[in-house]
Amino acid sequence: MNRVAVIGASMTEFGNREGWIRDLLAEAGQACLDDASVSPLDVEHLYVSNMASGEFEGQTGIPNALAHDLGALPAYTQRVDQTSASGGAGIYSSWQSVASGASNMTMLVGGEKMTHKSTAEATDVIASLTHPEEYKHGVTLPSFAGLTARRYLHEYDAPRESLAKVAVKNHKNGVDNPHAQFRKEVDLETVMDSPIVADPLRLYDFCPITDGSAALLFCPESKAKEYTDDYTVISGIAGATDTHVVHQRADPTVMGAAYESSELAYQMAERDPDDVDVAELHDMFTILEFLQSEAVGFFDQGEGWKAVEEGVTDRDGELPINTSGGLKSKGHPLGASGVAQAYELHQQLLGEAGKRQVDAEVALACNVGGFGNCVTTTIMEAR
Amino acid sequence: MNRVAVIGASMTEFGNREGWIRDLLAEAGQACLDDASVSPLDVEHLYVSNMASGEFEGQTGIPNALAHDLGALPAYTQRVDQTSASGGAGIYSSWQSVASGASNMTMLVGGEKMTHKSTAEATDVIASLTHPEEYKHGVTLPSFAGLTARRYLHEYDAPRESLAKVAVKNHKNGVDNPHAQFRKEVDLETVMDSPIVADPLRLYDFCPITDGSAALLFCPESKAKEYTDDYTVISGIAGATDTHVVHQRADPTVMGAAYESSELAYQMAERDPDDVDVAELHDMFTILEFLQSEAVGFFDQGEGWKAVEEGVTDRDGELPINTSGGLKSKGHPLGASGVAQAYELHQQLLGEAGKRQVDAEVALACNVGGFGNCVTTTIMEAR
């Protein structure tokens, strides 16, 4: 098996963007090629992580459009969809393409264009991933989040404020991320007093609707130095699935697919949770940061909230989580989010994260599809 | 690199089917597990080839639904989309998952549910893969086919009847395929007198709108004998892309991505076109069978039509093409088609094709997305 290096990374500004998904993908793709000084003609495989360009824009075949726009013909192209975990799934596909020897230069571009739709329309597209048996009752992902948050607070005697503190922390981090959608701090009162969306969760417990794109370039580690001295490696990667019917899970506060996928990723990397120096978790809703931080083994079950209360996951804490600002402040363009997590960790591991820089040799990203229906975990390391 | 074996295969009946895409995927998936006597719990990666369940049914996240329905949790799941080449792309993803060592047991299920939509609605969904610069002029894939057919007939002095003979041949083959949508012969006059769709092409030059699903099980060849003595291997596989704007191609009668992907697949398999005993080509339109049979090197450019006229590609000819009936008579449920091509070749290589059986040790499948925008070529061999 080829060991796989990440030799280039980019992301566009996240937020309300003009243009089509094609424009966003091409912007991130070109920036990534530039970052690594790689010619588009050297790209052998080109993956696009995207959930729903057909539903959002009436456009499909966007990997072909991207290969065309970048001048990367005749590269093999493919779209990777695993709903909101499409980015992590794209990293896994890219890893497999290089590790199997099928490609010596793989580019992944993740992206989504959403803000031209209303929040209700966008939420409906996302809700199409739920099981029809739940969907017909009007369930959406925010409503799952509300139910789960209520259960978590009850089960583990956690204060409502602990959830709000995830938002406060991640907004604070986002201030220093030039690509983030929201670059402003919010205080605890603002979160706690914001409008209720799915009780007990309020507006500031939710990530926004976002346009954006991010890209990565992968090659065998044996060839990485031909391009750059500043590369990282994927030391562990895996994915797993949980029940499609959310209410069938034995314990809704346990994110089974995050547990399973991180176990496999740790095994592959020969690492354990204590080795991780920095992590990007999929904080689509504040509650999800708690659930993942426990499922990937950073904290015991029901203890994730305490870590946030105690500042352990702050940028200057023992285990910084979501130094990028997370989905909460950076934004969540579905197919881009998992790729942008890896972009942040790549910057951190290379010491190029500017004001967000922490001390890190080993990094972990957890990208979640649906309400934990499918999760990919990626472990990246400095070289 | 692990050499990859196909140890199980299945397909549903193609045609007008009841139920949801989820039902079709589960039907093919379960039949494939049964074919190989593999437990769903042994499946480590599960890929779903599907173009547009969101557009056709308002349902996304179908890989999760399938893992759930088959009892394959916590397998890693992902959707693979490369428009009408999604099936071939799924084979490539599955191959990579095993060859890279990421999975020791990968299942691929391709499927599409389309017939509940009108032909116009379905054609519109498919046309969303075209470049906006062409789409805005009202272009659809059938109209590309008409333009290309006219050019081909002119350029190579081919008679209109040669195109019709592709339909006659493939319908004849389809009679003996119990899974085919149309199990009836058509004569030359019927094709030539059918209503014009995109001049010079007529109704019988086009594949139908179809519901259906097909599945394959892959594992390292080193483990195949633990499950079965009747397996095949993927000896070569690759994909390639052509311009997204079709009118920018230097020669519209040359299918560049089929040429590029087959070159790479032959190299990998250490085979050349003369070694191929049977092939499934993507005859979404009759003209496409000519273009692919030339691009993959079976016949010289502009000579494909002669092979059909001379019976070379008949079931009892020197190089049988589309023994399954092809997309033309078997039907074309987008995401399933590439998988069903491999199902047919698997049956042929194992000597299990019944009345359709030909003598074959080496087989080739060409799965086309868009109007040749992206193509995967797979070479399978008996063991």
Short mmCIF file of N, CA, C and O in Angstrom, two decimals, chain A residues 207-270:
data_model
loop_
_atom_site.label_atom_id
_atom_site.label_comp_id
_atom_site.label_asym_id
_atom_site.label_seq_id
_atom_site.Cartn_x
_atom_site.Cartn_y
_atom_site.Cartn_z
N CYS A 207 -25.30 25.74 12.70
CA CYS A 207 -24.45 26.30 11.67
C CYS A 207 -25.32 26.99 10.63
O CYS A 207 -26.52 26.72 10.54
N PRO A 208 -24.73 27.87 9.85
CA PRO A 208 -25.52 28.59 8.83
C PRO A 208 -25.62 27.80 7.52
O PRO A 208 -25.03 26.73 7.38
N ILE A 209 -26.39 28.33 6.61
CA ILE A 209 -26.43 27.88 5.21
C ILE A 209 -25.31 28.64 4.49
O ILE A 209 -25.19 29.86 4.64
N THR A 210 -24.52 27.93 3.70
CA THR A 210 -23.26 28.49 3.22
C THR A 210 -22.95 28.05 1.80
O THR A 210 -23.27 26.93 1.40
N ASP A 211 -22.30 28.93 1.05
CA ASP A 211 -21.67 28.57 -0.22
C ASP A 211 -20.16 28.46 0.01
O ASP A 211 -19.58 29.29 0.72
N GLY A 212 -19.52 27.52 -0.65
CA GLY A 212 -18.06 27.47 -0.53
C GLY A 212 -17.49 26.20 -1.10
O GLY A 212 -18.22 25.25 -1.44
N SER A 213 -16.19 26.20 -1.21
CA SER A 213 -15.48 25.06 -1.78
C SER A 213 -14.09 24.95 -1.15
O SER A 213 -13.54 25.95 -0.67
N ALA A 214 -13.56 23.75 -1.13
CA ALA A 214 -12.21 23.50 -0.60
C ALA A 214 -11.60 22.36 -1.39
O ALA A 214 -12.33 21.55 -1.97
N ALA A 215 -10.28 22.31 -1.43
CA ALA A 215 -9.60 21.31 -2.27
C ALA A 215 -8.33 20.80 -1.62
O ALA A 215 -7.70 21.47 -0.80
N LEU A 216 -7.97 19.58 -2.01
CA LEU A 216 -6.76 18.93 -1.53
C LEU A 216 -6.10 18.19 -2.68
O LEU A 216 -6.78 17.71 -3.58
N LEU A 217 -4.78 18.09 -2.64
CA LEU A 217 -4.03 17.30 -3.62
C LEU A 217 -3.28 16.19 -2.91
O LEU A 217 -2.59 16.43 -1.91
N PHE A 218 -3.40 14.98 -3.43
CA PHE A 218 -2.83 13.78 -2.81
C PHE A 218 -1.86 13.10 -3.79
O PHE A 218 -2.15 13.01 -4.98
N CYS A 219 -0.77 12.56 -3.25
CA CYS A 219 0.11 11.71 -4.07
C CYS A 219 0.78 10.71 -3.14
O CYS A 219 0.71 10.84 -1.92
N PRO A 220 1.45 9.70 -3.70
CA PRO A 220 2.18 8.78 -2.82
C PRO A 220 3.25 9.56 -2.05
O PRO A 220 3.89 10.46 -2.62
N GLU A 221 3.45 9.20 -0.79
CA GLU A 221 4.45 9.93 0.00
C GLU A 221 5.82 9.84 -0.66
O GLU A 221 6.62 10.78 -0.59
N SER A 222 6.07 8.74 -1.35
CA SER A 222 7.37 8.56 -2.00
C SER A 222 7.63 9.61 -3.08
O SER A 222 8.78 9.85 -3.45
N LYS A 223 6.57 10.24 -3.57
CA LYS A 223 6.73 11.27 -4.61
C LYS A 223 6.53 12.69 -4.08
O LYS A 223 6.74 13.67 -4.82
N ALA A 224 6.13 12.80 -2.82
CA ALA A 224 5.73 14.12 -2.31
C ALA A 224 6.86 15.13 -2.40
O ALA A 224 6.66 16.29 -2.75
N LYS A 225 8.07 14.70 -2.10
CA LYS A 225 9.19 15.64 -2.06
C LYS A 225 9.56 16.19 -3.43
O LYS A 225 10.27 17.19 -3.54
N GLU A 226 9.07 15.53 -4.48
CA GLU A 226 9.28 16.10 -5.81
C GLU A 226 8.53 17.42 -5.97
O GLU A 226 8.86 18.23 -6.83
N TYR A 227 7.50 17.59 -5.14
CA TYR A 227 6.65 18.78 -5.27
C TYR A 227 6.88 19.80 -4.18
O TYR A 227 6.81 21.00 -4.42
N THR A 228 7.11 19.31 -2.96
CA THR A 228 7.17 20.24 -1.83
C THR A 228 7.81 19.56 -0.61
O THR A 228 7.76 18.34 -0.47
N ASP A 229 8.41 20.38 0.26
CA ASP A 229 8.86 19.85 1.55
C ASP A 229 7.77 19.97 2.60
O ASP A 229 7.87 19.39 3.67
N ASP A 230 6.76 20.75 2.27
CA ASP A 230 5.70 21.01 3.25
C ASP A 230 4.48 20.16 2.95
O ASP A 230 3.54 20.61 2.29
N TYR A 231 4.52 18.95 3.40
CA TYR A 231 3.36 18.09 3.17
C TYR A 231 2.97 17.41 4.47
O TYR A 231 3.75 17.39 5.44
N THR A 232 1.79 16.86 4.47
CA THR A 232 1.32 16.07 5.61
C THR A 232 0.96 14.68 5.08
O THR A 232 0.92 14.46 3.87
N VAL A 233 0.72 13.75 5.99
CA VAL A 233 0.29 12.42 5.54
C VAL A 233 -1.03 12.04 6.21
O VAL A 233 -1.35 12.49 7.31
N ILE A 234 -1.78 11.22 5.47
CA ILE A 234 -2.97 10.59 6.03
C ILE A 234 -2.48 9.30 6.69
O ILE A 234 -2.14 8.34 6.01
N SER A 235 -2.45 9.29 8.02
CA SER A 235 -1.94 8.08 8.68
C SER A 235 -3.06 7.10 9.02
O SER A 235 -2.82 5.91 9.19
N GLY A 236 -4.27 7.60 9.13
CA GLY A 236 -5.40 6.72 9.41
C GLY A 236 -6.67 7.28 8.80
O GLY A 236 -6.88 8.50 8.81
N ILE A 237 -7.50 6.40 8.26
CA ILE A 237 -8.77 6.88 7.70
C ILE A 237 -9.75 5.72 7.63
O ILE A 237 -9.36 4.57 7.31
N ALA A 238 -10.98 5.99 7.96
CA ALA A 238 -12.02 4.95 7.90
C ALA A 238 -13.39 5.62 7.96
O ALA A 238 -13.52 6.78 8.32
N GLY A 239 -14.39 4.84 7.60
CA GLY A 239 -15.76 5.33 7.68
C GLY A 239 -16.66 4.26 8.24
O GLY A 239 -16.34 3.06 8.20
N ALA A 240 -17.80 4.66 8.75
CA ALA A 240 -18.78 3.70 9.29
C ALA A 240 -20.18 4.29 9.23
O ALA A 240 -20.36 5.49 9.02
N THR A 241 -21.14 3.42 9.43
CA THR A 241 -22.55 3.74 9.26
C THR A 241 -23.33 3.39 10.53
O THR A 241 -23.01 2.42 11.20
N ASP A 242 -24.33 4.18 10.83
CA ASP A 242 -25.26 3.87 11.92
C ASP A 242 -26.66 3.65 11.31
O ASP A 242 -26.83 3.78 10.10
N THR A 243 -27.62 3.32 12.13
CA THR A 243 -28.97 3.06 11.61
C THR A 243 -29.50 4.26 10.82
O THR A 243 -29.29 5.41 11.20
N HIS A 244 -30.21 3.96 9.73
CA HIS A 244 -30.82 5.02 8.94
C HIS A 244 -32.03 5.59 9.67
O HIS A 244 -32.33 6.78 9.56
N VAL A 245 -32.71 4.76 10.42
CA VAL A 245 -33.81 5.23 11.27
C VAL A 245 -33.20 5.62 12.61
O VAL A 245 -32.77 4.77 13.39
N VAL A 246 -33.15 6.92 12.86
CA VAL A 246 -32.42 7.41 14.03
C VAL A 246 -33.02 6.90 15.32
O VAL A 246 -32.31 6.55 16.27
N HIS A 247 -34.34 6.79 15.38
CA HIS A 247 -34.96 6.42 16.65
C HIS A 247 -34.75 4.95 17.02
O HIS A 247 -35.12 4.52 18.10
N GLN A 248 -34.13 4.19 16.10
CA GLN A 248 -33.84 2.79 16.43
C GLN A 248 -32.52 2.63 17.18
O GLN A 248 -32.16 1.51 17.57
N ARG A 249 -31.79 3.71 17.38
CA ARG A 249 -30.50 3.58 18.08
C ARG A 249 -30.72 3.32 19.56
O ARG A 249 -31.60 3.92 20.19
N ALA A 250 -29.89 2.46 20.10
CA ALA A 250 -30.06 2.07 21.50
C ALA A 250 -29.92 3.28 22.41
O ALA A 250 -30.69 3.44 23.36
N ASP A 251 -28.96 4.12 22.15
CA ASP A 251 -28.74 5.30 22.98
C ASP A 251 -28.48 6.49 22.05
O ASP A 251 -27.43 6.57 21.42
N PRO A 252 -29.44 7.41 21.98
CA PRO A 252 -29.30 8.52 21.02
C PRO A 252 -28.14 9.47 21.35
O PRO A 252 -27.77 10.27 20.51
N THR A 253 -27.58 9.35 22.54
CA THR A 253 -26.46 10.23 22.88
C THR A 253 -25.11 9.61 22.51
O THR A 253 -24.07 10.22 22.74
N VAL A 254 -25.15 8.42 21.95
CA VAL A 254 -23.90 7.76 21.52
C VAL A 254 -23.85 7.76 20.00
O VAL A 254 -24.75 7.26 19.34
N MET A 255 -22.77 8.32 19.45
CA MET A 255 -22.64 8.42 18.01
C MET A 255 -21.84 7.22 17.51
O MET A 255 -20.60 7.25 17.39
N GLY A 256 -22.57 6.13 17.22
CA GLY A 256 -21.93 4.85 16.92
C GLY A 256 -20.98 4.88 15.75
O GLY A 256 -19.90 4.28 15.80
N ALA A 257 -21.36 5.58 14.69
CA ALA A 257 -20.51 5.58 13.50
C ALA A 257 -19.22 6.37 13.71
O ALA A 257 -18.18 6.06 13.11
N ALA A 258 -19.26 7.36 14.61
CA ALA A 258 -18.03 8.08 14.95
C ALA A 258 -17.12 7.19 15.77
O ALA A 258 -15.89 7.19 15.61
N TYR A 259 -17.74 6.43 16.66
CA TYR A 259 -16.96 5.48 17.46
C TYR A 259 -16.29 4.44 16.56
O TYR A 259 -15.08 4.22 16.63
N GLU A 260 -17.07 3.81 15.69
CA GLU A 260 -16.55 2.74 14.82
C GLU A 260 -15.47 3.25 13.88
O GLU A 260 -14.43 2.63 13.70
N SER A 261 -15.74 4.38 13.24
CA SER A 261 -14.78 4.86 12.25
C SER A 261 -13.49 5.34 12.90
O SER A 261 -12.41 5.15 12.37
N SER A 262 -13.60 5.95 14.08
CA SER A 262 -12.37 6.41 14.74
C SER A 262 -11.55 5.23 15.26
O SER A 262 -10.32 5.24 15.18
N GLU A 263 -12.23 4.19 15.74
CA GLU A 263 -11.50 2.99 16.17
C GLU A 263 -10.63 2.45 15.04
O GLU A 263 -9.45 2.13 15.22
N LEU A 264 -11.24 2.33 13.85
CA LEU A 264 -10.51 1.81 12.69
C LEU A 264 -9.38 2.75 12.27
O LEU A 264 -8.29 2.31 11.91
N ALA A 265 -9.66 4.05 12.34
CA ALA A 265 -8.63 5.02 11.94
C ALA A 265 -7.45 5.01 12.92
O ALA A 265 -6.29 5.08 12.50
N TYR A 266 -7.75 4.92 14.22
CA TYR A 266 -6.66 4.82 15.20
C TYR A 266 -5.82 3.58 14.97
O TYR A 266 -4.59 3.62 15.03
N GLN A 267 -6.49 2.46 14.72
CA GLN A 267 -5.76 1.21 14.46
C GLN A 267 -4.81 1.37 13.28
O GLN A 267 -3.64 1.00 13.34
N MET A 268 -5.34 1.94 12.22
CA MET A 268 -4.53 2.10 11.00
C MET A 268 -3.33 3.02 11.26
O MET A 268 -2.22 2.76 10.80
N ALA A 269 -3.57 4.08 12.02
CA ALA A 269 -2.49 5.05 12.29
C ALA A 269 -1.59 4.61 13.43
O ALA A 269 -0.56 5.24 13.68
N GLU A 270 -1.97 3.55 14.10
CA GLU A 270 -1.27 3.11 15.32
C GLU A 270 -1.19 4.27 16.31
O GLU A 270 -0.12 4.60 16.84
#
